[in-house]
Amino acid sequence: MRALTYHGTKDVRVDTVADPEIINPRDAVIKVTSTAICGSDLHLYDGVIPGTLSGDILGHEFMGEVVEVGQKSTLKKGQRVVVPFTISCGKCYFCEKQQFSACDNANPAEKQDMTEQLYGHAVGGLFGYSHLTGGFSGGQAEYVRVPYSDVGPIVVPDHLEDDKVLFLSDILPTGWMAADNADIENGDTVAIWGCGPVGLFCIQSALRMGAERVIAIDHYPRRLELARQAGAEVIDFKQTNVTEALMEMTGGIGPDAVIDAVGMESHGFSLGDQAQAFNLADTIKQTVGIGADRGGALREAIFACRKGGRLSMPGVYGGFLDKFPLGALMEKGIQVKTGQTHVQRYLKELLQLIKEQKIDTTFMISHRLPLEEAPRGYKNFKDNQNDWTKVVLKPGV
Amino acid sequence: MLKQYEHWQRTGRNDPLPRFALFAAAGTAIALLAFAAKPLLTSSSAERRREFDDDAPRRLSREGEGSPAFVGKSVLINRPRAELYDFWRDFKYLPRFMENIRAVEVNGDVSTWTFAAPAGQTVTAEVEVIEDRRNERIAWKSTPQSQIATKGAIDFRDASAGRGTYVDALVEYTPPACAVGRAVADLFRREPHVQARHDMKRFKMLMEAGEVSTSRRTRHDS
Ligand SMILES: NC(=O)c1ccc[n+]([C@@H]2O[C@H](COP(=O)([O-])OP(=O)(O)OC[C@H]3O[C@@H](n4cnc5c(N)ncnc54)[C@H](O)[C@@H]3O)[C@@H](O)[C@H]2O)c1
Ligand SMILES: [Zn+2]
Ligand SMILES: [Zn+2]
C-alpha cells in the first residue's frame, strides 16, 4: 500500500510499504477514505517529539471502511467508521473511568519504558505518533490495522459525508474536551490561544457550553477571521499586547478561563512582553535539541487568567519548560486540566450534534489533496499557516 | 525552525536576551548532565535509612542495591483474584507473556520450562510447586537436575473495592555450573527489572484486555 512515512525533520514521503494484517483477536483493518494532517503532526514533522523513526507511518486522524476483522472484533466488513486517535483497551482501570488516553494496556510493554522514565508513568497508545506512544502505524495510508476495534471506532451513517465526521477522530473532541476542562460557567469570558483547528473547535465548544464571550488570539489574519466566524472576538498578538488587552477587555478582572490551544511550538517573542520573552530562550533550546518545550502562549495564558480561574491545556507538550510562572499559578489559585483527549468519551454526543446539524465541522478545511501529495500538505500547513488551515488527504485518488 | 530563527535574528539581534538565553540553555544542559551522572543517594543517607524501617517492599531497599539475583514486580490488575490465580497456576500459559520462556510442559506436579538462551539455544528447568494456596499464593522451585536454577513466588491480594487485585511476583535465577547456563543467567540478569516489568505488564494486558498489545503491522514484523 501507499503511506506517508517519516524520514527525518521536515522530510516526509509517500512510500510503498507492506499492507497491515490482523494480528490480535480484537483487531480490524480499515481501508482509509479520508485522513487529515493535524497540528500535532507538525511537532513530529519539526522533529521536536523524540522517538520517531525513519519509515514510521504518520497520521492519527482517519476514517474509512472496515475490510477485515479479527475474531473478537465487533465490527463488520463494509461498515463505515471513524477511528479515535487514542488507542484504548476499554477494560483497564483508566478506560473504565473514561480516561481513555491514559489506557494502561494499549502501549506495548516494551515501548512503555521510554515514557515511564520521562514522565514517571507510561502513556497510552496513539496512532502514528512516535514510539513513545507505542509506535503504531498511522492513518495517512491506504490501510490501517486498528487494535481494540470493539472499543474505539464509531460507526457513522452513510448520509453524513466524510468531511462532516472525519474530525470526530481528534480535533472536534479535543476542542470539546478543552472547553469541558475549562469548567465554563454561565457568563464566563474564555480566552483561547491559537486559532488553528483545535482552537477553532474550542471556540465553538466554549460558546455551546455557556461562555458569554470568547476572545481568541493568533497572528494569522485568515485564522483570526475564522475565529470571528465561529463567534469569537479576536486579538492579533503581533499587533496588540495580549495580557494588557485581555485585562482591559474584561474590566481588569481577566478571563475566567484560559485555553492553550498552541502547545510546544509557540510562535513569537515580543521582547517588551515578559510572558513572551522567555519563548526565545525556549526556541534556542528546542533548536539545539535538549528536550525543551516552547511555552510562550502557555506563560501568557497563566499571566492573563483571573484569580481563581481555570487553565485548560489541549496544546501538546513533550518535555520540560523553563521559566514556568509557577508563582502566578499558585498565588492566583488557578486550576489546571490537560491531557491527550479521551476521544471515546465524547463520540456519541458529538456525532449526535453533527446529525442534528448543531455544529459545523467543516468550516476550517482549506485544502483537499490526494494522499500522494501529502508532503506538499505538510510543508504548507507548516509554512503557510495563514491560508492552509486544515488539510484533508484522500488515499487512492 | 529556520523561519523562527530568522525572525529571532531580526527582532533580537542587538538585544542582550539571546546571549542570556544561550546561557540558560547551556545551564540546563549542564544541570541535566549533572543529574544523570550523580548517584541518587550518597552512602551516608543510605546508612541513615537503616535507622528506620519504612513500609515499602523490602526488596526495594537501597542497601540491597547491586545484587540483582532476584527481582520483584508488583502490578494492579483489574480482574478478580481467583481468575488471575487460575491463569497463573496453569503454567502452560506462561510463554504467552514471559519473554524468556519458550515453552512449558506440565506433567502433574512437575513441569518442564524451556528458556531461550543466546545464539538460538535453549535450556530447561524442571519446576515443582512448593507452595500452593488457592487464590493467594503460588511458589515454585527448580529441581537439582535442571540446567538453570530458578525459584519464584507470586502473591495475589485484593485491592480496595472495585480496583481488582495486587499481584506481586518475586523471581530468582541462580547461575548454574554449565557454560550455557551461565550465559542464560547473564541474559536474565542483564536487565532483570526490565524483564520483570515487561512480563508483568504483558500478564496484566492478557488478563484485562484478553490479548498482549503490539504495534506490529504485519505478522512478519519483528
Ligand atoms: N490534547 C490533544 O489530544 C490534542 C489533539 C490534537 C491537537 N493537539 C494540540 O493542539 C495544538 C493545536 O493544534 P492545531 O491542529 O490547531 O495546530 P496548528 O499548528 O494548526 O495551530 C496552532 C495555532 O497557534 C497559533 N499560535 C502560535 N503561537 C501563538 C501564540 N504565542 N499566541 C497565540 N497563538 C499562537 C499559530 O499561529 C497557529 O494558528 C497543538 O499543540 C496540537 O499538538 C492536542
Ligand atoms: Zn490530531
Ligand atoms: Zn485501557
PDB file of C-alpha atoms in Angstrom, chain A residues 123-372:
ATOM      1  CA  VAL A 123       1.462   6.929  28.474  1.00  0.00           C
ATOM      2  CA  GLY A 124      -1.270   5.312  26.414  1.00  0.00           C
ATOM      3  CA  GLY A 125      -1.160   4.315  22.763  1.00  0.00           C
ATOM      4  CA  LEU A 126      -1.733   6.684  19.838  1.00  0.00           C
ATOM      5  CA  PHE A 127      -1.775   6.088  16.101  1.00  0.00           C
ATOM      6  CA  GLY A 128       1.193   7.387  14.131  1.00  0.00           C
ATOM      7  CA  TYR A 129       2.683   9.361  16.969  1.00  0.00           C
ATOM      8  CA  SER A 130       6.226   8.147  17.721  1.00  0.00           C
ATOM      9  CA  HIS A 131       7.394   5.139  19.648  1.00  0.00           C
ATOM     10  CA  LEU A 132       6.761   6.932  22.932  1.00  0.00           C
ATOM     11  CA  THR A 133       3.068   6.283  22.347  1.00  0.00           C
ATOM     12  CA  GLY A 134       3.548   2.753  21.055  1.00  0.00           C
ATOM     13  CA  GLY A 135       4.995   3.024  17.566  1.00  0.00           C
ATOM     14  CA  PHE A 136       1.636   2.211  15.949  1.00  0.00           C
ATOM     15  CA  SER A 137       1.437   2.722  12.185  1.00  0.00           C
ATOM     16  CA  GLY A 138      -0.689   5.746  11.414  1.00  0.00           C
ATOM     17  CA  GLY A 139      -3.650   6.607   9.255  1.00  0.00           C
ATOM     18  CA  GLN A 140      -2.118   8.653   6.442  1.00  0.00           C
ATOM     19  CA  ALA A 141      -2.118   5.450   4.440  1.00  0.00           C
ATOM     20  CA  GLU A 142      -4.408   3.304   2.353  1.00  0.00           C
ATOM     21  CA  TYR A 143      -4.978   0.777   5.145  1.00  0.00           C
ATOM     22  CA  VAL A 144      -4.571   0.764   8.913  1.00  0.00           C
ATOM     23  CA  ARG A 145      -4.507  -2.001  11.493  1.00  0.00           C
ATOM     24  CA  VAL A 146      -6.835  -0.832  14.295  1.00  0.00           C
ATOM     25  CA  PRO A 147      -6.292  -2.604  17.641  1.00  0.00           C
ATOM     26  CA  TYR A 148      -9.199  -2.937  20.119  1.00  0.00           C
ATOM     27  CA  SER A 149     -11.615  -2.259  17.278  1.00  0.00           C
ATOM     28  CA  ASP A 150     -14.539  -3.243  19.519  1.00  0.00           C
ATOM     29  CA  VAL A 151     -13.889  -0.184  21.714  1.00  0.00           C
ATOM     30  CA  GLY A 152     -12.581   2.686  19.591  1.00  0.00           C
ATOM     31  CA  PRO A 153     -14.173   3.118  16.174  1.00  0.00           C
ATOM     32  CA  ILE A 154     -17.624   4.620  15.885  1.00  0.00           C
ATOM     33  CA  VAL A 155     -19.932   3.577  13.037  1.00  0.00           C
ATOM     34  CA  VAL A 156     -21.236   6.582  11.098  1.00  0.00           C
ATOM     35  CA  PRO A 157     -24.352   6.741   8.928  1.00  0.00           C
ATOM     36  CA  ASP A 158     -23.885   6.807   5.158  1.00  0.00           C
ATOM     37  CA  HIS A 159     -25.717  10.080   4.621  1.00  0.00           C
ATOM     38  CA  LEU A 160     -23.045  12.049   6.506  1.00  0.00           C
ATOM     39  CA  GLU A 161     -20.131  12.626   4.126  1.00  0.00           C
ATOM     40  CA  ASP A 162     -16.536  12.115   5.263  1.00  0.00           C
ATOM     41  CA  ASP A 163     -15.747  15.805   5.787  1.00  0.00           C
ATOM     42  CA  LYS A 164     -18.562  16.120   8.314  1.00  0.00           C
ATOM     43  CA  VAL A 165     -17.481  13.251  10.568  1.00  0.00           C
ATOM     44  CA  LEU A 166     -13.729  12.870   9.994  1.00  0.00           C
ATOM     45  CA  PHE A 167     -12.786  15.246  12.800  1.00  0.00           C
ATOM     46  CA  LEU A 168     -14.525  13.067  15.370  1.00  0.00           C
ATOM     47  CA  SER A 169     -11.174  11.235  15.245  1.00  0.00           C
ATOM     48  CA  ASP A 170      -9.403  14.015  17.134  1.00  0.00           C
ATOM     49  CA  ILE A 171      -9.763  17.777  16.811  1.00  0.00           C
ATOM     50  CA  LEU A 172     -13.517  18.015  17.371  1.00  0.00           C
ATOM     51  CA  PRO A 173     -13.488  16.062  20.663  1.00  0.00           C
ATOM     52  CA  THR A 174     -10.191  17.796  21.512  1.00  0.00           C
ATOM     53  CA  GLY A 175     -11.770  21.241  21.249  1.00  0.00           C
ATOM     54  CA  TRP A 176     -14.795  19.912  23.125  1.00  0.00           C
ATOM     55  CA  MET A 177     -12.779  18.384  25.967  1.00  0.00           C
ATOM     56  CA  ALA A 178     -10.680  21.532  26.224  1.00  0.00           C
ATOM     57  CA  ALA A 179     -13.852  23.557  26.783  1.00  0.00           C
ATOM     58  CA  ASP A 180     -15.171  20.874  29.141  1.00  0.00           C
ATOM     59  CA  ASN A 181     -11.892  21.070  31.085  1.00  0.00           C
ATOM     60  CA  ALA A 182     -12.313  24.837  31.392  1.00  0.00           C
ATOM     61  CA  ASP A 183     -15.370  24.185  33.624  1.00  0.00           C
ATOM     62  CA  ILE A 184     -17.220  27.032  31.958  1.00  0.00           C
ATOM     63  CA  GLU A 185     -19.902  28.817  33.958  1.00  0.00           C
ATOM     64  CA  ASN A 186     -22.687  30.948  32.538  1.00  0.00           C
ATOM     65  CA  GLY A 187     -21.475  34.452  31.830  1.00  0.00           C
ATOM     66  CA  ASP A 188     -17.817  33.445  31.592  1.00  0.00           C
ATOM     67  CA  THR A 189     -15.256  35.076  29.380  1.00  0.00           C
ATOM     68  CA  VAL A 190     -12.944  32.448  27.904  1.00  0.00           C
ATOM     69  CA  ALA A 191      -9.640  33.352  26.249  1.00  0.00           C
ATOM     70  CA  ILE A 192      -8.188  30.906  23.736  1.00  0.00           C
ATOM     71  CA  TRP A 193      -4.612  30.995  22.437  1.00  0.00           C
ATOM     72  CA  GLY A 194      -4.240  29.599  18.917  1.00  0.00           C
ATOM     73  CA  CYS A 195      -6.809  29.686  16.124  1.00  0.00           C
ATOM     74  CA  GLY A 196      -5.717  26.510  14.436  1.00  0.00           C
ATOM     75  CA  PRO A 197      -8.274  23.735  14.001  1.00  0.00           C
ATOM     76  CA  VAL A 198      -8.133  22.879  17.718  1.00  0.00           C
ATOM     77  CA  GLY A 199      -8.535  26.487  18.829  1.00  0.00           C
ATOM     78  CA  LEU A 200     -11.426  26.970  16.417  1.00  0.00           C
ATOM     79  CA  PHE A 201     -13.248  23.943  17.812  1.00  0.00           C
ATOM     80  CA  CYS A 202     -12.505  25.254  21.323  1.00  0.00           C
ATOM     81  CA  ILE A 203     -14.296  28.489  20.433  1.00  0.00           C
ATOM     82  CA  GLN A 204     -17.334  26.667  19.106  1.00  0.00           C
ATOM     83  CA  SER A 205     -17.469  24.318  22.099  1.00  0.00           C
ATOM     84  CA  ALA A 206     -16.958  27.047  24.715  1.00  0.00           C
ATOM     85  CA  LEU A 207     -19.862  29.039  23.305  1.00  0.00           C
ATOM     86  CA  ARG A 208     -22.071  25.937  23.261  1.00  0.00           C
ATOM     87  CA  MET A 209     -21.148  25.254  26.892  1.00  0.00           C
ATOM     88  CA  GLY A 210     -22.396  28.654  28.000  1.00  0.00           C
ATOM     89  CA  ALA A 211     -19.483  31.052  27.676  1.00  0.00           C
ATOM     90  CA  GLU A 212     -20.725  34.593  27.313  1.00  0.00           C
ATOM     91  CA  ARG A 213     -17.650  35.766  25.420  1.00  0.00           C
ATOM     92  CA  VAL A 214     -14.749  34.037  23.772  1.00  0.00           C
ATOM     93  CA  ILE A 215     -11.609  36.008  22.978  1.00  0.00           C
ATOM     94  CA  ALA A 216      -9.276  34.231  20.570  1.00  0.00           C
ATOM     95  CA  ILE A 217      -5.602  35.018  19.984  1.00  0.00           C
ATOM     96  CA  ASP A 218      -3.383  34.329  16.960  1.00  0.00           C
ATOM     97  CA  HIS A 219      -1.401  36.287  14.395  1.00  0.00           C
ATOM     98  CA  TYR A 220      -2.692  34.967  11.073  1.00  0.00           C
ATOM     99  CA  PRO A 221      -5.483  37.142   9.631  1.00  0.00           C
ATOM    100  CA  ARG A 222      -7.202  34.241   7.894  1.00  0.00           C
ATOM    101  CA  ARG A 223      -7.281  32.166  11.074  1.00  0.00           C
ATOM    102  CA  LEU A 224      -8.456  35.136  13.126  1.00  0.00           C
ATOM    103  CA  GLU A 225     -11.193  35.639  10.555  1.00  0.00           C
ATOM    104  CA  LEU A 226     -12.309  32.022  11.005  1.00  0.00           C
ATOM    105  CA  ALA A 227     -12.293  32.555  14.764  1.00  0.00           C
ATOM    106  CA  ARG A 228     -14.562  35.530  14.330  1.00  0.00           C
ATOM    107  CA  GLN A 229     -16.820  33.486  12.093  1.00  0.00           C
ATOM    108  CA  ALA A 230     -17.060  30.927  14.900  1.00  0.00           C
ATOM    109  CA  GLY A 231     -18.238  33.649  17.268  1.00  0.00           C
ATOM    110  CA  ALA A 232     -15.091  34.945  18.971  1.00  0.00           C
ATOM    111  CA  GLU A 233     -13.682  38.404  19.479  1.00  0.00           C
ATOM    112  CA  VAL A 234     -10.071  38.313  18.349  1.00  0.00           C
ATOM    113  CA  ILE A 235      -6.651  39.697  19.288  1.00  0.00           C
ATOM    114  CA  ASP A 236      -3.702  39.698  16.890  1.00  0.00           C
ATOM    115  CA  PHE A 237      -0.681  39.240  19.125  1.00  0.00           C
ATOM    116  CA  LYS A 238       1.607  40.849  16.572  1.00  0.00           C
ATOM    117  CA  GLN A 239      -0.473  43.974  16.757  1.00  0.00           C
ATOM    118  CA  THR A 240      -1.509  44.136  20.401  1.00  0.00           C
ATOM    119  CA  ASN A 241      -0.080  43.291  23.815  1.00  0.00           C
ATOM    120  CA  VAL A 242      -2.286  40.346  24.706  1.00  0.00           C
ATOM    121  CA  THR A 243      -2.242  40.393  28.516  1.00  0.00           C
ATOM    122  CA  GLU A 244      -2.918  44.109  28.584  1.00  0.00           C
ATOM    123  CA  ALA A 245      -5.749  43.786  26.070  1.00  0.00           C
ATOM    124  CA  LEU A 246      -7.375  40.934  27.988  1.00  0.00           C
ATOM    125  CA  MET A 247      -7.306  42.940  31.212  1.00  0.00           C
ATOM    126  CA  GLU A 248      -8.833  45.966  29.515  1.00  0.00           C
ATOM    127  CA  MET A 249     -11.434  43.891  27.686  1.00  0.00           C
ATOM    128  CA  THR A 250     -12.603  42.363  30.977  1.00  0.00           C
ATOM    129  CA  GLY A 251     -12.626  45.426  33.202  1.00  0.00           C
ATOM    130  CA  GLY A 252      -9.432  44.402  34.958  1.00  0.00           C
ATOM    131  CA  ILE A 253     -10.710  41.005  36.007  1.00  0.00           C
ATOM    132  CA  GLY A 254      -9.043  38.848  33.366  1.00  0.00           C
ATOM    133  CA  PRO A 255     -10.619  35.893  31.571  1.00  0.00           C
ATOM    134  CA  ASP A 256     -12.390  33.359  33.829  1.00  0.00           C
ATOM    135  CA  ALA A 257     -10.871  30.505  31.882  1.00  0.00           C
ATOM    136  CA  VAL A 258      -7.880  30.350  29.559  1.00  0.00           C
ATOM    137  CA  ILE A 259      -7.209  27.666  26.965  1.00  0.00           C
ATOM    138  CA  ASP A 260      -3.795  26.974  25.460  1.00  0.00           C
ATOM    139  CA  ALA A 261      -4.518  25.541  22.011  1.00  0.00           C
ATOM    140  CA  VAL A 262      -0.990  26.277  20.783  1.00  0.00           C
ATOM    141  CA  GLY A 263       1.301  23.806  22.508  1.00  0.00           C
ATOM    142  CA  MET A 264       5.028  23.285  22.458  1.00  0.00           C
ATOM    143  CA  GLU A 265       5.883  25.295  19.351  1.00  0.00           C
ATOM    144  CA  SER A 266       4.535  28.660  20.330  1.00  0.00           C
ATOM    145  CA  HIS A 267       5.367  31.474  17.901  1.00  0.00           C
ATOM    146  CA  GLY A 268       6.685  34.934  18.617  1.00  0.00           C
ATOM    147  CA  PHE A 269       8.819  36.506  21.300  1.00  0.00           C
ATOM    148  CA  SER A 270       7.976  40.150  21.616  1.00  0.00           C
ATOM    149  CA  LEU A 271      10.698  41.436  23.854  1.00  0.00           C
ATOM    150  CA  GLY A 272       8.579  44.003  25.591  1.00  0.00           C
ATOM    151  CA  ASP A 273       6.355  41.335  26.983  1.00  0.00           C
ATOM    152  CA  GLN A 274       7.537  39.348  29.970  1.00  0.00           C
ATOM    153  CA  ALA A 275       5.415  36.264  29.403  1.00  0.00           C
ATOM    154  CA  GLN A 276       6.522  36.006  25.796  1.00  0.00           C
ATOM    155  CA  ALA A 277      10.156  36.954  26.119  1.00  0.00           C
ATOM    156  CA  PHE A 278      11.228  33.635  27.566  1.00  0.00           C
ATOM    157  CA  ASN A 279       9.892  31.967  24.430  1.00  0.00           C
ATOM    158  CA  LEU A 280      13.127  32.968  22.760  1.00  0.00           C
ATOM    159  CA  ALA A 281      15.208  31.006  25.221  1.00  0.00           C
ATOM    160  CA  ASP A 282      12.858  28.046  24.695  1.00  0.00           C
ATOM    161  CA  THR A 283      13.293  28.293  20.940  1.00  0.00           C
ATOM    162  CA  ILE A 284      17.043  28.189  21.138  1.00  0.00           C
ATOM    163  CA  LYS A 285      16.967  25.175  23.415  1.00  0.00           C
ATOM    164  CA  GLN A 286      14.488  23.406  21.156  1.00  0.00           C
ATOM    165  CA  THR A 287      16.744  24.148  18.193  1.00  0.00           C
ATOM    166  CA  VAL A 288      19.746  22.540  19.836  1.00  0.00           C
ATOM    167  CA  GLY A 289      17.549  19.642  20.834  1.00  0.00           C
ATOM    168  CA  ILE A 290      17.652  19.344  24.595  1.00  0.00           C
ATOM    169  CA  GLY A 291      14.068  18.360  25.188  1.00  0.00           C
ATOM    170  CA  ALA A 292      12.785  21.835  25.924  1.00  0.00           C
ATOM    171  CA  ASP A 293       9.263  22.934  25.130  1.00  0.00           C
ATOM    172  CA  ARG A 294       8.485  26.406  23.843  1.00  0.00           C
ATOM    173  CA  GLY A 295       5.884  27.879  26.133  1.00  0.00           C
ATOM    174  CA  GLY A 296       5.168  31.495  25.192  1.00  0.00           C
ATOM    175  CA  ALA A 297       1.437  31.036  24.817  1.00  0.00           C
ATOM    176  CA  LEU A 298       1.137  28.972  27.991  1.00  0.00           C
ATOM    177  CA  ARG A 299       3.000  31.544  30.076  1.00  0.00           C
ATOM    178  CA  GLU A 300       0.869  34.312  28.658  1.00  0.00           C
ATOM    179  CA  ALA A 301      -2.318  32.374  29.395  1.00  0.00           C
ATOM    180  CA  ILE A 302      -1.309  31.924  33.035  1.00  0.00           C
ATOM    181  CA  PHE A 303      -0.439  35.618  33.338  1.00  0.00           C
ATOM    182  CA  ALA A 304      -3.777  36.640  31.873  1.00  0.00           C
ATOM    183  CA  CYS A 305      -6.007  34.222  33.781  1.00  0.00           C
ATOM    184  CA  ARG A 306      -8.101  35.773  36.541  1.00  0.00           C
ATOM    185  CA  LYS A 307      -7.601  34.871  40.199  1.00  0.00           C
ATOM    186  CA  GLY A 308      -9.236  31.551  40.975  1.00  0.00           C
ATOM    187  CA  GLY A 309      -9.686  30.915  37.256  1.00  0.00           C
ATOM    188  CA  ARG A 310      -9.098  27.806  35.208  1.00  0.00           C
ATOM    189  CA  LEU A 311      -6.434  26.769  32.745  1.00  0.00           C
ATOM    190  CA  SER A 312      -7.213  24.127  30.167  1.00  0.00           C
ATOM    191  CA  MET A 313      -4.349  22.876  28.003  1.00  0.00           C
ATOM    192  CA  PRO A 314      -5.132  20.837  24.939  1.00  0.00           C
ATOM    193  CA  GLY A 315      -1.845  22.039  23.386  1.00  0.00           C
ATOM    194  CA  VAL A 316       0.738  19.270  23.346  1.00  0.00           C
ATOM    195  CA  TYR A 317       3.974  19.418  25.348  1.00  0.00           C
ATOM    196  CA  GLY A 318       6.647  16.738  25.451  1.00  0.00           C
ATOM    197  CA  GLY A 319       9.497  17.664  27.739  1.00  0.00           C
ATOM    198  CA  PHE A 320      10.484  20.364  30.180  1.00  0.00           C
ATOM    199  CA  LEU A 321       9.692  24.032  30.395  1.00  0.00           C
ATOM    200  CA  ASP A 322      11.895  26.674  31.971  1.00  0.00           C
ATOM    201  CA  LYS A 323      10.717  29.972  33.423  1.00  0.00           C
ATOM    202  CA  PHE A 324       7.335  28.471  34.163  1.00  0.00           C
ATOM    203  CA  PRO A 325       5.258  31.068  36.036  1.00  0.00           C
ATOM    204  CA  LEU A 326       4.600  28.754  38.932  1.00  0.00           C
ATOM    205  CA  GLY A 327       4.195  31.638  41.340  1.00  0.00           C
ATOM    206  CA  ALA A 328       1.409  33.160  39.261  1.00  0.00           C
ATOM    207  CA  LEU A 329      -0.292  29.784  39.018  1.00  0.00           C
ATOM    208  CA  MET A 330      -0.186  29.179  42.767  1.00  0.00           C
ATOM    209  CA  GLU A 331      -0.714  32.678  44.083  1.00  0.00           C
ATOM    210  CA  LYS A 332      -3.733  33.200  41.860  1.00  0.00           C
ATOM    211  CA  GLY A 333      -5.080  29.756  42.689  1.00  0.00           C
ATOM    212  CA  ILE A 334      -5.532  28.614  39.119  1.00  0.00           C
ATOM    213  CA  GLN A 335      -6.983  25.170  38.374  1.00  0.00           C
ATOM    214  CA  VAL A 336      -5.219  23.180  35.642  1.00  0.00           C
ATOM    215  CA  LYS A 337      -6.687  20.450  33.454  1.00  0.00           C
ATOM    216  CA  THR A 338      -4.927  18.946  30.465  1.00  0.00           C
ATOM    217  CA  GLY A 339      -4.158  15.730  28.606  1.00  0.00           C
ATOM    218  CA  GLN A 340      -4.479  13.887  25.352  1.00  0.00           C
ATOM    219  CA  THR A 341      -8.159  13.765  24.548  1.00  0.00           C
ATOM    220  CA  HIS A 342     -10.327  10.945  25.885  1.00  0.00           C
ATOM    221  CA  VAL A 343     -11.867  10.716  22.432  1.00  0.00           C
ATOM    222  CA  GLN A 344     -14.121   7.724  23.041  1.00  0.00           C
ATOM    223  CA  ARG A 345     -15.808   9.575  25.914  1.00  0.00           C
ATOM    224  CA  TYR A 346     -17.339  12.212  23.618  1.00  0.00           C
ATOM    225  CA  LEU A 347     -18.034  10.401  20.348  1.00  0.00           C
ATOM    226  CA  LYS A 348     -21.721   9.567  20.720  1.00  0.00           C
ATOM    227  CA  GLU A 349     -22.655  13.018  21.969  1.00  0.00           C
ATOM    228  CA  LEU A 350     -20.725  14.783  19.216  1.00  0.00           C
ATOM    229  CA  LEU A 351     -21.995  12.513  16.433  1.00  0.00           C
ATOM    230  CA  GLN A 352     -25.491  13.362  17.605  1.00  0.00           C
ATOM    231  CA  LEU A 353     -24.749  17.104  17.375  1.00  0.00           C
ATOM    232  CA  ILE A 354     -23.422  16.596  13.836  1.00  0.00           C
ATOM    233  CA  LYS A 355     -26.535  14.632  12.849  1.00  0.00           C
ATOM    234  CA  GLU A 356     -28.742  17.415  14.183  1.00  0.00           C
ATOM    235  CA  GLN A 357     -26.598  19.954  12.322  1.00  0.00           C
ATOM    236  CA  LYS A 358     -25.964  21.790  15.576  1.00  0.00           C
ATOM    237  CA  ILE A 359     -22.227  22.113  14.980  1.00  0.00           C
ATOM    238  CA  ASP A 360     -20.276  22.913  11.841  1.00  0.00           C
ATOM    239  CA  THR A 361     -17.336  20.588  11.433  1.00  0.00           C
ATOM    240  CA  THR A 362     -16.123  21.627   8.006  1.00  0.00           C
ATOM    241  CA  PHE A 363     -15.571  25.379   8.067  1.00  0.00           C
ATOM    242  CA  MET A 364     -11.811  25.185   8.639  1.00  0.00           C
ATOM    243  CA  ILE A 365     -10.984  22.769   5.817  1.00  0.00           C
ATOM    244  CA  SER A 366      -8.924  24.759   3.334  1.00  0.00           C
ATOM    245  CA  HIS A 367      -7.357  22.023   1.215  1.00  0.00           C
ATOM    246  CA  ARG A 368      -8.212  18.543  -0.004  1.00  0.00           C
ATOM    247  CA  LEU A 369      -5.304  16.663  -1.552  1.00  0.00           C
ATOM    248  CA  PRO A 370      -4.651  13.148  -2.778  1.00  0.00           C
ATOM    249  CA  LEU A 371      -2.511  11.160  -0.315  1.00  0.00           C
ATOM    250  CA  GLU A 372       0.279  11.215  -2.894  1.00  0.00           C
TER     251      GLU A 372
END
